[in-house]
Amino acid sequence: MKKRIVAVFLLCLLLMSACVDSNATVSMKEVQFVMSTVVSLDIRDHASEELMNKMMDRLEEIDVLMSLQKKGSDIDRVNEAKGEITEVNPSTYHVIEKAIEYSELTDRAFDPSIGLLVNLWGIGTETARLPSPEEIETARMTSGLENIELLGNNQLRLHGDTQVDIGAIAKGFAADEMVRIAKEAGVKSAIFNLGGNVYVLGSKGTSPFRVGIQNPFSDRDDYLGIIDVKDTSVVTSGNYERFFFDDAGKRYHHILDPKTGYPAENGLAGVTVVCSNSTMADALSTAIYVMGLEKGLAFIEATEEAEALFVTNTRDIHVSSGLRSFFTLVDDTFRIVE
Ligand code: AMP
Ligand code: MG
């Protein structure tokens, strides 16, 4: 008798959950141009039009708050405040705080106080150009974390001519926000790709997700290898993402070395960071690209939460120890260096 009651009870529970959770198996994919990049949200369960809209709206909102170029963004208002105190959205304040934290952690290879330098080069905008050495030095001298004064209560003030840019971390924060919103809606499995800034939520059935690592020397979507991962972010920074050519045909890319003021040139084509926190992965991929192979690899081996893969200009691949068993090379024009 007892057994029957339990069985009926379980059946009711099953029926109830089937009714309540009617969109448990609904999957949806949406691709849009937002945050100046192609964003793809691929949700494999619990998807709905409402959830998709909510997530895309959040991306638009983050862009409007954190863009360096958009007039009236939080970052623009802070940079234009001429030393006055500015109040920003709590999300912007949080990302600036994180940016400072990662800057300190990476010995300023990642530096959110180089806004003037980024604007001077204008890489990725229509006004990209090679500035004179004097201009570069003048802009470089305005940077310095000590010039960003956080006052609490979402208020901050810049000193001197310092300008803030959080473009190297905002997409990571946005990816973390996508994960938060999706989890709140009950999503267990999804892939978010914010212009190469990837987050895989959960797994693909019983298997991990397979994330392709872009071949930095190909114009097309060619992968040099694959990483099998679950519940983590995979973020790449590379010299092939945004660049321009000067009149002499020399290529300049968008990741600047804060210590020289010029695009970092240290033999790396790209760095991919794997870390469950996408804000951290984004900051570290930029920072490690600037550090270069030797320093970057030593840094990542000493950082428990993150792993990394380095691709050099000579097609050598270096993989940090914790990532080796998850990486498969698919293009044999590259070689793994042990
Ligand atoms: P990412 O694509 O994440 O590596 O970020 C590159 C973007 O961050 C550039 O387009 C600049 O806006 C900015 N940036 C460039 N160099 C640095 C740096 N060393 N530290 C922080 N932000 C940077
Ligand atoms: Mg970055």
Short mmCIF file of C-alpha atoms and ligand atoms in Angstrom, two decimals:
data_model
loop_
_atom_site.label_atom_id
_atom_site.label_comp_id
_atom_site.label_asym_id
_atom_site.label_seq_id
_atom_site.Cartn_x
_atom_site.Cartn_y
_atom_site.Cartn_z
CA MET A 1 0.00 0.00 0.00
CA LYS A 2 2.73 2.42 1.02
CA LYS A 3 4.59 1.67 -2.19
CA ARG A 4 1.51 2.52 -4.25
CA ILE A 5 1.06 5.87 -2.53
CA VAL A 6 4.70 6.70 -3.19
CA ALA A 7 4.32 5.68 -6.85
CA VAL A 8 1.18 7.83 -7.32
CA PHE A 9 2.90 10.72 -5.57
CA LEU A 10 5.93 10.42 -7.86
CA LEU A 11 3.68 10.27 -10.93
CA CYS A 12 1.87 13.46 -9.83
CA LEU A 13 5.21 15.16 -9.26
CA LEU A 14 6.34 14.15 -12.75
CA LEU A 15 3.13 15.42 -14.35
CA MET A 16 3.33 18.66 -12.38
CA SER A 17 6.91 19.33 -13.41
CA ALA A 18 6.04 18.55 -17.03
CA CYS A 19 3.24 21.16 -16.87
CA VAL A 20 5.23 23.82 -15.05
CA ASP A 21 8.38 23.30 -17.08
CA SER A 22 6.76 23.18 -20.51
CA ASN A 23 9.71 24.90 -22.25
CA ALA A 24 12.35 22.63 -20.72
CA THR A 25 13.36 21.29 -24.13
CA VAL A 26 12.84 24.47 -26.16
CA SER A 27 16.05 25.53 -27.90
CA MET A 28 16.68 28.79 -29.76
CA LYS A 29 19.54 30.54 -31.49
CA GLU A 30 19.83 34.22 -32.25
CA VAL A 31 22.63 36.16 -33.94
CA GLN A 32 22.85 39.95 -33.78
CA PHE A 33 25.40 42.71 -34.24
CA VAL A 34 25.76 44.30 -30.81
CA MET A 35 28.68 45.68 -28.74
CA SER A 36 30.41 46.33 -32.10
CA THR A 37 30.64 42.60 -32.75
CA VAL A 38 28.66 39.58 -33.90
CA VAL A 39 26.93 38.01 -30.92
CA SER A 40 25.40 34.57 -31.04
CA LEU A 41 23.23 33.22 -28.23
CA ASP A 42 22.59 29.51 -28.65
CA ILE A 43 20.31 28.22 -25.90
CA ARG A 44 19.62 24.50 -25.81
CA ASP A 45 16.87 24.29 -23.18
CA HIS A 46 14.37 26.57 -21.44
CA ALA A 47 14.59 29.09 -24.30
CA SER A 48 11.87 31.63 -25.06
CA GLU A 49 11.46 34.77 -27.12
CA GLU A 50 11.19 36.71 -23.88
CA LEU A 51 14.51 35.35 -22.58
CA MET A 52 16.27 36.06 -25.89
CA ASN A 53 15.00 39.66 -25.86
CA LYS A 54 15.99 40.13 -22.24
CA MET A 55 19.53 38.95 -22.98
CA MET A 56 19.95 41.05 -26.15
CA ASP A 57 18.58 44.11 -24.29
CA ARG A 58 21.14 43.58 -21.55
CA LEU A 59 23.95 43.52 -24.14
CA GLU A 60 22.70 46.78 -25.67
CA GLU A 61 22.56 48.29 -22.19
CA ILE A 62 26.14 47.23 -21.36
CA ASP A 63 27.31 48.71 -24.67
CA VAL A 64 25.57 52.02 -24.02
CA LEU A 65 27.16 52.16 -20.54
CA MET A 66 30.69 50.96 -21.22
CA SER A 67 31.64 52.03 -24.74
CA LEU A 68 34.68 54.31 -25.04
CA GLN A 69 33.45 55.78 -28.31
CA LYS A 70 29.71 56.24 -27.72
CA LYS A 71 28.85 59.80 -26.67
CA GLY A 72 27.02 59.88 -23.34
CA SER A 73 28.16 56.41 -22.20
CA ASP A 74 29.26 56.14 -18.57
CA ILE A 75 32.86 55.87 -19.75
CA ASP A 76 32.48 58.92 -21.99
CA ARG A 77 30.96 60.94 -19.12
CA VAL A 78 33.78 59.93 -16.75
CA ASN A 79 36.40 60.83 -19.37
CA GLU A 80 34.75 64.17 -20.12
CA ALA A 81 34.25 65.13 -16.47
CA LYS A 82 37.55 67.04 -16.24
CA GLY A 83 38.32 65.97 -12.69
CA GLU A 84 34.76 66.33 -11.39
CA ILE A 85 33.08 63.45 -9.53
CA THR A 86 30.89 61.31 -11.79
CA GLU A 87 28.25 58.80 -10.73
CA VAL A 88 27.98 55.75 -12.96
CA ASN A 89 25.76 52.70 -13.22
CA PRO A 90 26.67 50.02 -10.59
CA SER A 91 27.66 47.63 -13.40
CA THR A 92 30.12 50.14 -14.86
CA TYR A 93 31.54 50.79 -11.40
CA HIS A 94 31.91 47.05 -10.82
CA VAL A 95 33.74 46.54 -14.15
CA ILE A 96 36.09 49.47 -13.47
CA GLU A 97 36.86 48.01 -10.03
CA LYS A 98 37.58 44.61 -11.62
CA ALA A 99 39.72 46.24 -14.32
CA ILE A 100 41.87 47.90 -11.66
CA GLU A 101 42.16 44.60 -9.78
CA TYR A 102 43.36 42.73 -12.90
CA SER A 103 45.68 45.57 -13.82
CA GLU A 104 47.39 45.24 -10.45
CA LEU A 105 47.45 41.45 -10.76
CA THR A 106 49.17 41.61 -14.18
CA ASP A 107 51.70 44.29 -13.32
CA ARG A 108 49.84 46.71 -15.65
CA ALA A 109 50.08 44.54 -18.79
CA PHE A 110 46.32 45.07 -18.65
CA ASP A 111 45.68 48.76 -18.05
CA PRO A 112 42.26 50.46 -18.05
CA SER A 113 43.86 53.92 -17.76
CA ILE A 114 45.14 54.01 -21.37
CA GLY A 115 41.98 55.51 -22.86
CA LEU A 116 43.87 58.40 -24.48
CA LEU A 117 46.34 56.03 -26.16
CA VAL A 118 43.51 53.81 -27.44
CA ASN A 119 41.70 56.86 -28.85
CA LEU A 120 44.91 58.26 -30.35
CA TRP A 121 45.56 55.09 -32.36
CA GLY A 122 41.83 54.67 -33.09
CA ILE A 123 42.38 51.05 -34.14
CA GLY A 124 39.09 49.47 -35.14
CA THR A 125 37.59 52.89 -35.96
CA GLU A 126 37.56 54.83 -39.22
CA THR A 127 40.15 57.26 -37.86
CA ALA A 128 42.89 54.67 -37.23
CA ARG A 129 46.34 56.08 -37.94
CA LEU A 130 50.00 55.85 -36.95
CA PRO A 131 50.58 58.64 -34.42
CA SER A 132 53.95 60.39 -34.09
CA PRO A 133 56.33 59.15 -31.34
CA GLU A 134 55.74 62.44 -29.48
CA GLU A 135 51.97 62.00 -29.55
CA ILE A 136 52.34 58.43 -28.30
CA GLU A 137 54.62 59.45 -25.47
CA THR A 138 52.32 62.31 -24.43
CA ALA A 139 49.28 60.01 -24.36
CA ARG A 140 51.18 57.23 -22.61
CA MET A 141 52.27 59.60 -19.84
CA THR A 142 48.64 60.34 -18.95
CA SER A 143 47.99 56.72 -17.90
CA GLY A 144 48.34 55.44 -14.35
CA LEU A 145 46.00 53.54 -12.04
CA GLU A 146 46.65 56.08 -9.30
CA ASN A 147 44.73 58.59 -11.41
CA ILE A 148 41.48 56.63 -11.13
CA GLU A 149 39.97 57.49 -7.75
CA LEU A 150 37.12 55.22 -6.70
CA LEU A 151 34.97 56.98 -4.11
CA GLY A 152 32.37 54.29 -3.36
CA ASN A 153 28.61 54.62 -4.01
CA ASN A 154 29.26 54.25 -7.75
CA GLN A 155 31.17 57.51 -7.84
CA LEU A 156 34.62 58.12 -9.21
CA ARG A 157 36.97 60.85 -10.33
CA LEU A 158 39.90 60.93 -12.76
CA HIS A 159 43.02 62.98 -12.13
CA GLY A 160 45.31 64.67 -14.63
CA ASP A 161 44.49 63.90 -18.26
CA THR A 162 43.84 60.19 -17.63
CA GLN A 163 41.05 58.52 -19.59
CA VAL A 164 39.49 55.17 -18.89
CA ASP A 165 38.87 52.33 -21.37
CA ILE A 166 37.30 49.04 -20.28
CA GLY A 167 36.96 47.67 -23.82
CA ALA A 168 39.29 44.77 -23.01
CA ILE A 169 37.05 43.45 -20.23
CA ALA A 170 33.47 44.61 -21.00
CA LYS A 171 32.67 41.68 -23.31
CA GLY A 172 33.80 39.25 -20.63
CA PHE A 173 31.49 40.94 -18.15
CA ALA A 174 28.70 40.80 -20.73
CA ALA A 175 29.26 37.05 -21.17
CA ASP A 176 29.05 36.56 -17.39
CA GLU A 177 25.79 38.52 -17.45
CA MET A 178 24.42 36.24 -20.19
CA VAL A 179 25.20 33.25 -17.98
CA ARG A 180 23.54 34.85 -14.95
CA ILE A 181 20.34 35.70 -16.84
CA ALA A 182 20.18 32.30 -18.54
CA LYS A 183 20.68 30.42 -15.26
CA GLU A 184 17.93 32.48 -13.64
CA ALA A 185 15.60 31.28 -16.41
CA GLY A 186 16.53 27.67 -15.69
CA VAL A 187 18.83 27.16 -18.70
CA LYS A 188 21.23 24.27 -18.19
CA SER A 189 22.98 24.13 -21.57
CA ALA A 190 24.00 27.00 -23.87
CA ILE A 191 26.82 28.53 -25.90
CA PHE A 192 27.26 32.29 -25.97
CA ASN A 193 29.71 33.75 -28.45
CA LEU A 194 30.38 37.48 -28.17
CA GLY A 195 32.73 38.06 -31.08
CA GLY A 196 35.12 35.27 -30.12
CA ASN A 197 34.50 35.71 -26.41
CA VAL A 198 32.84 32.35 -25.73
CA TYR A 199 31.01 30.95 -22.72
CA VAL A 200 29.77 27.38 -22.62
CA LEU A 201 27.12 26.80 -20.00
CA GLY A 202 26.79 23.19 -18.89
CA SER A 203 27.49 20.46 -21.41
CA LYS A 204 26.11 19.09 -24.67
CA GLY A 205 24.10 16.17 -23.36
CA THR A 206 26.66 13.96 -21.66
CA SER A 207 29.60 15.33 -23.69
CA PRO A 208 31.57 18.51 -23.20
CA PHE A 209 31.20 21.36 -25.71
CA ARG A 210 33.81 21.52 -28.47
CA VAL A 211 35.15 25.05 -28.85
CA GLY A 212 37.21 25.80 -31.96
CA ILE A 213 40.38 27.89 -31.66
CA GLN A 214 40.65 30.28 -34.59
CA ASN A 215 43.60 29.96 -36.94
CA PRO A 216 45.10 33.47 -36.58
CA PHE A 217 46.55 33.35 -40.12
CA SER A 218 43.30 32.57 -41.91
CA ASP A 219 40.70 35.12 -43.01
CA ARG A 220 37.96 32.53 -42.75
CA ASP A 221 36.53 30.64 -39.79
CA ASP A 222 39.28 28.04 -39.82
CA TYR A 223 40.11 26.26 -36.60
CA LEU A 224 43.59 25.15 -35.73
CA GLY A 225 42.35 23.03 -32.86
CA ILE A 226 39.52 22.23 -30.50
CA ILE A 227 39.13 22.45 -26.74
CA ASP A 228 36.60 20.19 -25.02
CA VAL A 229 35.12 22.07 -22.09
CA LYS A 230 32.09 22.44 -19.81
CA ASP A 231 30.85 25.40 -17.76
CA THR A 232 33.62 27.76 -18.65
CA SER A 233 34.65 30.74 -20.68
CA VAL A 234 37.09 30.60 -23.60
CA VAL A 235 38.40 34.03 -24.57
CA THR A 236 40.93 34.88 -27.26
CA SER A 237 42.96 38.03 -27.82
CA GLY A 238 44.91 38.24 -31.04
CA ASN A 239 46.68 40.57 -33.43
CA TYR A 240 44.34 39.51 -36.26
CA GLU A 241 41.13 40.79 -34.68
CA ARG A 242 41.39 44.53 -35.33
CA PHE A 243 44.22 46.23 -37.20
CA PHE A 244 45.14 48.70 -39.93
CA PHE A 245 48.03 49.18 -42.36
CA ASP A 246 50.08 52.38 -42.53
CA ASP A 247 51.19 53.95 -45.83
CA ALA A 248 54.30 51.73 -45.87
CA GLY A 249 52.12 48.61 -45.57
CA LYS A 250 53.06 47.80 -41.97
CA ARG A 251 50.28 46.26 -39.90
CA TYR A 252 49.31 47.67 -36.49
CA HIS A 253 46.90 45.78 -34.22
CA HIS A 254 44.68 46.82 -31.33
CA ILE A 255 46.39 45.41 -28.23
CA LEU A 256 48.70 48.06 -26.88
CA ASP A 257 51.64 47.59 -24.56
CA PRO A 258 51.01 50.23 -21.85
CA LYS A 259 54.76 50.42 -21.20
CA THR A 260 55.66 51.45 -24.77
CA GLY A 261 52.41 52.91 -26.12
CA TYR A 262 52.73 50.77 -29.28
CA PRO A 263 50.92 47.54 -30.25
CA ALA A 264 52.54 44.66 -28.33
CA GLU A 265 55.03 42.87 -30.59
CA ASN A 266 56.48 39.79 -28.97
CA GLY A 267 56.05 37.00 -31.47
CA LEU A 268 52.51 36.02 -30.46
CA ALA A 269 49.61 35.84 -32.90
CA GLY A 270 47.00 34.99 -30.27
CA VAL A 271 46.33 33.88 -26.72
CA THR A 272 43.27 31.94 -25.55
CA VAL A 273 42.37 31.90 -21.87
CA VAL A 274 40.07 29.29 -20.31
CA CYS A 275 38.52 30.32 -16.99
CA SER A 276 35.07 29.92 -15.45
CA ASN A 277 34.81 33.68 -14.95
CA SER A 278 34.61 35.44 -18.31
CA THR A 279 35.45 38.90 -16.94
CA MET A 280 38.71 37.43 -15.66
CA ALA A 281 39.32 35.45 -18.88
CA ASP A 282 38.87 38.61 -20.96
CA ALA A 283 41.22 40.71 -18.81
CA LEU A 284 43.82 37.95 -18.70
CA SER A 285 43.77 37.20 -22.43
CA THR A 286 44.60 40.84 -23.17
CA ALA A 287 47.20 40.98 -20.38
CA ILE A 288 48.90 37.72 -21.32
CA TYR A 289 49.06 38.74 -24.97
CA VAL A 290 50.98 41.85 -23.82
CA MET A 291 53.22 39.81 -21.47
CA GLY A 292 54.34 37.49 -24.26
CA LEU A 293 54.96 33.76 -24.21
CA GLU A 294 57.53 33.32 -21.47
CA LYS A 295 56.12 35.70 -18.89
CA GLY A 296 52.53 34.87 -19.84
CA LEU A 297 53.01 31.11 -19.50
CA ALA A 298 54.72 31.51 -16.11
CA PHE A 299 51.86 33.79 -15.01
CA ILE A 300 49.15 31.35 -16.09
CA GLU A 301 50.86 28.35 -14.49
CA ALA A 302 50.88 30.32 -11.23
CA THR A 303 47.19 31.24 -11.59
CA GLU A 304 45.03 28.37 -10.39
CA GLU A 305 41.71 29.54 -11.85
CA ALA A 306 42.90 29.93 -15.45
CA GLU A 307 44.56 27.97 -18.25
CA ALA A 308 45.85 29.27 -21.59
CA LEU A 309 46.93 28.41 -25.09
CA PHE A 310 49.50 30.50 -26.98
CA VAL A 311 49.94 30.63 -30.76
CA THR A 312 53.20 32.15 -32.00
CA ASN A 313 53.84 33.85 -35.34
CA THR A 314 55.90 30.80 -36.30
CA ARG A 315 52.89 28.45 -35.79
CA ASP A 316 54.08 26.98 -32.51
CA ILE A 317 51.40 26.20 -29.95
CA HIS A 318 52.12 26.22 -26.23
CA VAL A 319 49.43 24.85 -23.91
CA SER A 320 49.41 25.34 -20.13
CA SER A 321 49.64 22.11 -18.13
CA GLY A 322 45.99 22.01 -16.99
CA LEU A 323 44.64 22.39 -20.54
CA ARG A 324 46.78 19.87 -22.44
CA SER A 325 44.47 16.87 -22.11
CA PHE A 326 41.47 18.95 -23.33
CA PHE A 327 43.12 20.31 -26.50
CA THR A 328 43.16 18.54 -29.88
CA LEU A 329 45.20 19.90 -32.79
CA VAL A 330 43.32 19.63 -36.09
CA ASP A 331 45.61 21.62 -38.41
CA ASP A 332 49.02 20.01 -38.87
CA THR A 333 50.61 23.16 -40.25
CA PHE A 334 50.86 24.06 -36.55
CA ARG A 335 52.86 22.12 -33.98
CA ILE A 336 52.48 21.68 -30.26
CA VAL A 337 55.63 22.54 -28.35
CA GLU A 338 55.93 20.46 -25.17
P1 AMP B 1 40.74 42.50 -26.21
O1 AMP B 1 40.19 42.36 -27.59
O2 AMP B 1 39.87 41.97 -25.11
O3 AMP B 1 42.14 41.98 -26.08
O4 AMP B 1 40.80 44.05 -25.89
C1 AMP B 1 41.42 44.97 -26.74
C2 AMP B 1 40.82 46.33 -26.54
O5 AMP B 1 41.12 46.79 -25.21
C3 AMP B 1 41.40 47.40 -27.47
O6 AMP B 1 40.60 47.58 -28.58
C4 AMP B 1 41.46 48.63 -26.58
O7 AMP B 1 40.18 49.24 -26.51
C5 AMP B 1 41.76 48.06 -25.22
N1 AMP B 1 43.18 47.80 -24.91
C6 AMP B 1 44.24 47.69 -25.77
N2 AMP B 1 45.36 47.37 -25.10
C7 AMP B 1 45.01 47.26 -23.79
C8 AMP B 1 45.73 46.96 -22.59
N3 AMP B 1 47.04 46.68 -22.61
N4 AMP B 1 45.03 46.95 -21.43
C9 AMP B 1 43.72 47.23 -21.40
N5 AMP B 1 43.00 47.53 -22.47
C10 AMP B 1 43.63 47.53 -23.66
MG MG B 2 40.28 41.12 -23.30
#
